[in-house]
PDB file of C-alpha atoms and ligand atoms in Angstrom:
ATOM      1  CA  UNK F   1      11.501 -31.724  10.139  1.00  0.00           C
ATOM      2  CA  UNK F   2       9.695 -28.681   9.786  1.00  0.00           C
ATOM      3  CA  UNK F   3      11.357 -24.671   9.551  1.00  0.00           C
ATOM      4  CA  UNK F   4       9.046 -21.890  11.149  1.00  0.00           C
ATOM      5  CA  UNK F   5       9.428 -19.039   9.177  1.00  0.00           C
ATOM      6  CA  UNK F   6       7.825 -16.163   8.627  1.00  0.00           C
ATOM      7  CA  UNK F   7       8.860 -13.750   5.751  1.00  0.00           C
ATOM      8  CA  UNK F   8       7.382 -11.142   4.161  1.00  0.00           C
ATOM      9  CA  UNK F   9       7.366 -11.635   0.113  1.00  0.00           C
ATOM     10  CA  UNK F  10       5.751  -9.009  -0.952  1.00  0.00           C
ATOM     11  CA  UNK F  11       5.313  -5.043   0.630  1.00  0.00           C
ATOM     12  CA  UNK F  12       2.737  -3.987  -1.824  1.00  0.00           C
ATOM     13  CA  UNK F  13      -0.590  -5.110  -3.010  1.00  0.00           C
ATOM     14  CA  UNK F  14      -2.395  -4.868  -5.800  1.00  0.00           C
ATOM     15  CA  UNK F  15      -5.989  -4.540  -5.535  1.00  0.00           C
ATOM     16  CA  UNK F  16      -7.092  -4.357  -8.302  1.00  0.00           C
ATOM     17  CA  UNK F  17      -5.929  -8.142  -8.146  1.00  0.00           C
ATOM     18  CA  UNK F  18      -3.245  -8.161 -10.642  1.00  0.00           C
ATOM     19  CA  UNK F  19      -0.419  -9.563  -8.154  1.00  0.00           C
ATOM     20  CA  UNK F  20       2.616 -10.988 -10.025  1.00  0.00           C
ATOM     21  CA  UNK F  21       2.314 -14.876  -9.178  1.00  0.00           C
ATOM     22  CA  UNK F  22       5.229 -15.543 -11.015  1.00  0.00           C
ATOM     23  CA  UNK F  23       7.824 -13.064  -9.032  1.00  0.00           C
ATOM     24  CA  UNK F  24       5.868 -14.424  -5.968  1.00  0.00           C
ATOM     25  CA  UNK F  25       6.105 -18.078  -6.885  1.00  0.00           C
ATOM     26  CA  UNK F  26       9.809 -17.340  -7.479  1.00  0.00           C
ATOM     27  CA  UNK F  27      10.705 -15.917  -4.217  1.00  0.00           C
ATOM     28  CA  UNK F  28       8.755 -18.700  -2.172  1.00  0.00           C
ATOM     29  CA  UNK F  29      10.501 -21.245  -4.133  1.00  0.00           C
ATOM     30  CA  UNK F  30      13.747 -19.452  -3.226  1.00  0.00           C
ATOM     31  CA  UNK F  31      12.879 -18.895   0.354  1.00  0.00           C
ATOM     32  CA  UNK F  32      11.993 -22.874   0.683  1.00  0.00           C
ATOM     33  CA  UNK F  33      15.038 -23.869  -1.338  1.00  0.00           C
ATOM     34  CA  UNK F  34      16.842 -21.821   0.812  1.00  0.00           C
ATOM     35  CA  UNK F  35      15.966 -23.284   4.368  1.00  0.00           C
ATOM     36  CA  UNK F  36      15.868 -26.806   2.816  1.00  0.00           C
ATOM     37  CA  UNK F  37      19.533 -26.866   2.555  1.00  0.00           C
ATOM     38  CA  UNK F  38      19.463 -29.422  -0.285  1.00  0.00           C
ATOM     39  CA  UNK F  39      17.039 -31.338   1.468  1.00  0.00           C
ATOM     40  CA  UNK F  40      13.605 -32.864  -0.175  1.00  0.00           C
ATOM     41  CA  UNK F  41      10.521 -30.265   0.205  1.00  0.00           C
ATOM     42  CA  UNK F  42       7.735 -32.038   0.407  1.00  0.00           C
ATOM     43  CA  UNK F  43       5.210 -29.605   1.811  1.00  0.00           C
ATOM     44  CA  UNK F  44       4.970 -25.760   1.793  1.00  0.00           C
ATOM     45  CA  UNK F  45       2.972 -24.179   3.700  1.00  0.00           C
ATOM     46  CA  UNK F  46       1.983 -20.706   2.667  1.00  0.00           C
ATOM     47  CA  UNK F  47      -0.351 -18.148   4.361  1.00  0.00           C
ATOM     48  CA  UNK F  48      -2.662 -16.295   1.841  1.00  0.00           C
ATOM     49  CA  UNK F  49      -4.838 -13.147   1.763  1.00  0.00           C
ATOM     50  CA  UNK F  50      -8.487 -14.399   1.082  1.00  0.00           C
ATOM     51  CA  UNK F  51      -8.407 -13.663  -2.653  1.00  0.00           C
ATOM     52  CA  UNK F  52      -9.468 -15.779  -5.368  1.00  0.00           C
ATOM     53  CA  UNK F  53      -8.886 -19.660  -5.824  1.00  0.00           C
ATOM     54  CA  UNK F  54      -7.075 -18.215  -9.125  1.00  0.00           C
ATOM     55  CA  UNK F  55      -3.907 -17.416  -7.463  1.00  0.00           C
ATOM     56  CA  UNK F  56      -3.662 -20.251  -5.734  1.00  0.00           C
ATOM     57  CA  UNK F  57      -3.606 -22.384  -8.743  1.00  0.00           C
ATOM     58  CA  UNK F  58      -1.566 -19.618 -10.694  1.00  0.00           C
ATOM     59  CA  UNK F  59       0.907 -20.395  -7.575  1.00  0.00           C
ATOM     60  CA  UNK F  60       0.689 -23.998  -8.091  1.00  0.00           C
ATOM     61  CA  UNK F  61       1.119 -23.422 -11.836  1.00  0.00           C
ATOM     62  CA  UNK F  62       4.114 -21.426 -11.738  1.00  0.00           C
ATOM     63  CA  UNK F  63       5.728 -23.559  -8.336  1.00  0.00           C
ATOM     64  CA  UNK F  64       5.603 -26.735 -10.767  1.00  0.00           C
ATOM     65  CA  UNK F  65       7.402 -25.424 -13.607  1.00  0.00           C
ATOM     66  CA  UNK F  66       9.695 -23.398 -11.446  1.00  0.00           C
ATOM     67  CA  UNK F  67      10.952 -26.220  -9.033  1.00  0.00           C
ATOM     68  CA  UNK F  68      11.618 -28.608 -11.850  1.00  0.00           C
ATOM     69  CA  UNK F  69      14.448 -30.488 -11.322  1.00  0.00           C
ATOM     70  CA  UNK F  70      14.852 -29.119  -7.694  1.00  0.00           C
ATOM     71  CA  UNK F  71      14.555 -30.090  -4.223  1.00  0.00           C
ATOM     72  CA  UNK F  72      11.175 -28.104  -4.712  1.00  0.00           C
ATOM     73  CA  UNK F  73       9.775 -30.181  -7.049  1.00  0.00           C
ATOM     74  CA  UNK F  74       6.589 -32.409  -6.697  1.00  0.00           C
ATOM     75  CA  UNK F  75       6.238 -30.305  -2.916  1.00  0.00           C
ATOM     76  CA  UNK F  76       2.272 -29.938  -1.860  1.00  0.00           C
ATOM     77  CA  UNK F  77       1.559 -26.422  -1.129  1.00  0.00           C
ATOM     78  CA  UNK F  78      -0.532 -25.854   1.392  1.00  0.00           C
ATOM     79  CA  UNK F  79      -2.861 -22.677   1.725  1.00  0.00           C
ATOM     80  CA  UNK F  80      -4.095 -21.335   4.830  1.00  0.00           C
ATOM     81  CA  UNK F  81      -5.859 -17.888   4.689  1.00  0.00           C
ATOM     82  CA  UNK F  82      -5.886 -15.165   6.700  1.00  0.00           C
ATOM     83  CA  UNK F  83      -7.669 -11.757   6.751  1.00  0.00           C
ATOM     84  CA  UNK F  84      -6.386  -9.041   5.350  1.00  0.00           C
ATOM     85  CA  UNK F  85      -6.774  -5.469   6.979  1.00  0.00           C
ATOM     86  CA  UNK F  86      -7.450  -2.804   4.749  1.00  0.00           C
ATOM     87  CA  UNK F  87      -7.810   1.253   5.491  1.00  0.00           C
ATOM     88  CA  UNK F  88      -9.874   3.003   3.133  1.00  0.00           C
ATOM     89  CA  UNK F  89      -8.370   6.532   2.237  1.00  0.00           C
ATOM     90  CA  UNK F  90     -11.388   8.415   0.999  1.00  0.00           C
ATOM     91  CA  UNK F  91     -13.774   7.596   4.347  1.00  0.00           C
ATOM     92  CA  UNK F  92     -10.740   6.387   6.303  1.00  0.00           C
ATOM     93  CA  UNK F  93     -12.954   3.296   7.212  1.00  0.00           C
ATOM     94  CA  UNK F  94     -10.867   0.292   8.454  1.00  0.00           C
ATOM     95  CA  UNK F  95     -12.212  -3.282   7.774  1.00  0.00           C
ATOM     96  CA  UNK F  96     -11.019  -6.758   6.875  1.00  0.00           C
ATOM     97  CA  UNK F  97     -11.205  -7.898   3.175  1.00  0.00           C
ATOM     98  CA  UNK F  98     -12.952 -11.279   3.494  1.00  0.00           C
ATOM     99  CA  UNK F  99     -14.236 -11.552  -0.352  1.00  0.00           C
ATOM    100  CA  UNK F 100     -12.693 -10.392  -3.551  1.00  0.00           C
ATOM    101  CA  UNK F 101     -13.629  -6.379  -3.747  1.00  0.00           C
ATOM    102  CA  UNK F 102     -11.560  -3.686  -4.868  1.00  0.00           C
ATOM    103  CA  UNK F 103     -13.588  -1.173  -3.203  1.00  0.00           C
ATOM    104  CA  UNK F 104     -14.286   0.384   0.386  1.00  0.00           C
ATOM    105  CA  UNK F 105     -17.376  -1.336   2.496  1.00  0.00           C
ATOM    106  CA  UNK F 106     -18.325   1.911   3.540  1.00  0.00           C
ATOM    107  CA  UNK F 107     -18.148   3.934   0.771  1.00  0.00           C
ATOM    108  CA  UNK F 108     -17.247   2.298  -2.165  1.00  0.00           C
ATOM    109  CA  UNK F 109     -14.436   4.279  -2.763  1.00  0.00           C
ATOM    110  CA  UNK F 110     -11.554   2.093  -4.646  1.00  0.00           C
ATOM    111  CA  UNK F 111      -8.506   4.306  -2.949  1.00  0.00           C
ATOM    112  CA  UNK F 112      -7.543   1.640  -0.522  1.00  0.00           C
ATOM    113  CA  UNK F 113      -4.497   1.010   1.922  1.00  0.00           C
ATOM    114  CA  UNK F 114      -3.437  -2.290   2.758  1.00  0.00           C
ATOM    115  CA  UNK F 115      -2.523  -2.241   6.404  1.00  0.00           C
ATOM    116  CA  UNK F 116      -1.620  -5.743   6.963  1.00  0.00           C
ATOM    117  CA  UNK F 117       1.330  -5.235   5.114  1.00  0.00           C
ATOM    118  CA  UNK F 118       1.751  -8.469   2.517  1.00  0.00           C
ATOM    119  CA  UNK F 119      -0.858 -10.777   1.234  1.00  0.00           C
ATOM    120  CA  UNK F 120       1.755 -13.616   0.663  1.00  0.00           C
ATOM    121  CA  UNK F 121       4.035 -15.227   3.666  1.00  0.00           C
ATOM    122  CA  UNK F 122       5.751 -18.774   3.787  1.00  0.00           C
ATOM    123  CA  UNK F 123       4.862 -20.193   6.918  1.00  0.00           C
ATOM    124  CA  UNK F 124       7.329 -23.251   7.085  1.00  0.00           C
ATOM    125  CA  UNK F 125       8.237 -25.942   4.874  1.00  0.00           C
ATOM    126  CA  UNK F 126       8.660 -29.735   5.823  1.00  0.00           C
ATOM    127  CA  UNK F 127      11.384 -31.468   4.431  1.00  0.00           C
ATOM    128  CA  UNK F 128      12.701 -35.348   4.249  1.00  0.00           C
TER     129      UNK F 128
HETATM  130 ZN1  LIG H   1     -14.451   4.366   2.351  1.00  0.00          ZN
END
């Protein structure tokens, strides 16, 4: 059985890549719980800005400590990234982030806008 959702978890990036796995890890683990109703997870699928392989595992980290002894637990997470558009606010140049940068293509400028809105969604979850 598999949910479709898609839910924002987080309004506000970081770029300077310090994003709060934990809080993040929480709130998917909630979300999935959540739409499980009781029910086994035993995949997550989560759609990812196209940051470092860091927070992934970070997510993975947190996921396996947090959904001890849940319906969570021992649930593959599944990553699937997608770009990430970001507005530059010194040059107002628009592009996608495709690499880990903190700075404008164009100018180099580090005052950036994330346009895309959130970096970290739950796609659906499969249960048993
Ligand atoms: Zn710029």
């Amino acid at each position: 059985m598999t949910f479709s959702i898609l839910d924002i978890t987080c309004n506000e990036i970081n770029l300077k890549l310090t994003m709060r796995e934990f809080k993040v890890t929480q709130h998917l683990l909630d979300l999935a719980r959540e739409k499980a109703n009781s029910k086994q997870i035993v995949r997550v699928n989560v759609l990812i800005g196209p940051f470092s392989e860091e927070r992934e595992q970070s997510i993975e980290f947190y996921w396996k400590d947090l959904a001890k002894d849940s319906p969570g637990e021992g649930a593959k997470l599944h990553f699937e990234h997608v770009p990430v558009a970001i507005k530059c606010l010194n040059c107002t140049g628009i592009f996608y982030l495709d690499e880990e940068t903190a700075m404008c293509k164009f100018c180099d400028s580090e005052r950036l806008q994330l346009l895309s809105g959130e970096d970290v969604r739950l796609e659906s979850i499969v249960v048993e």
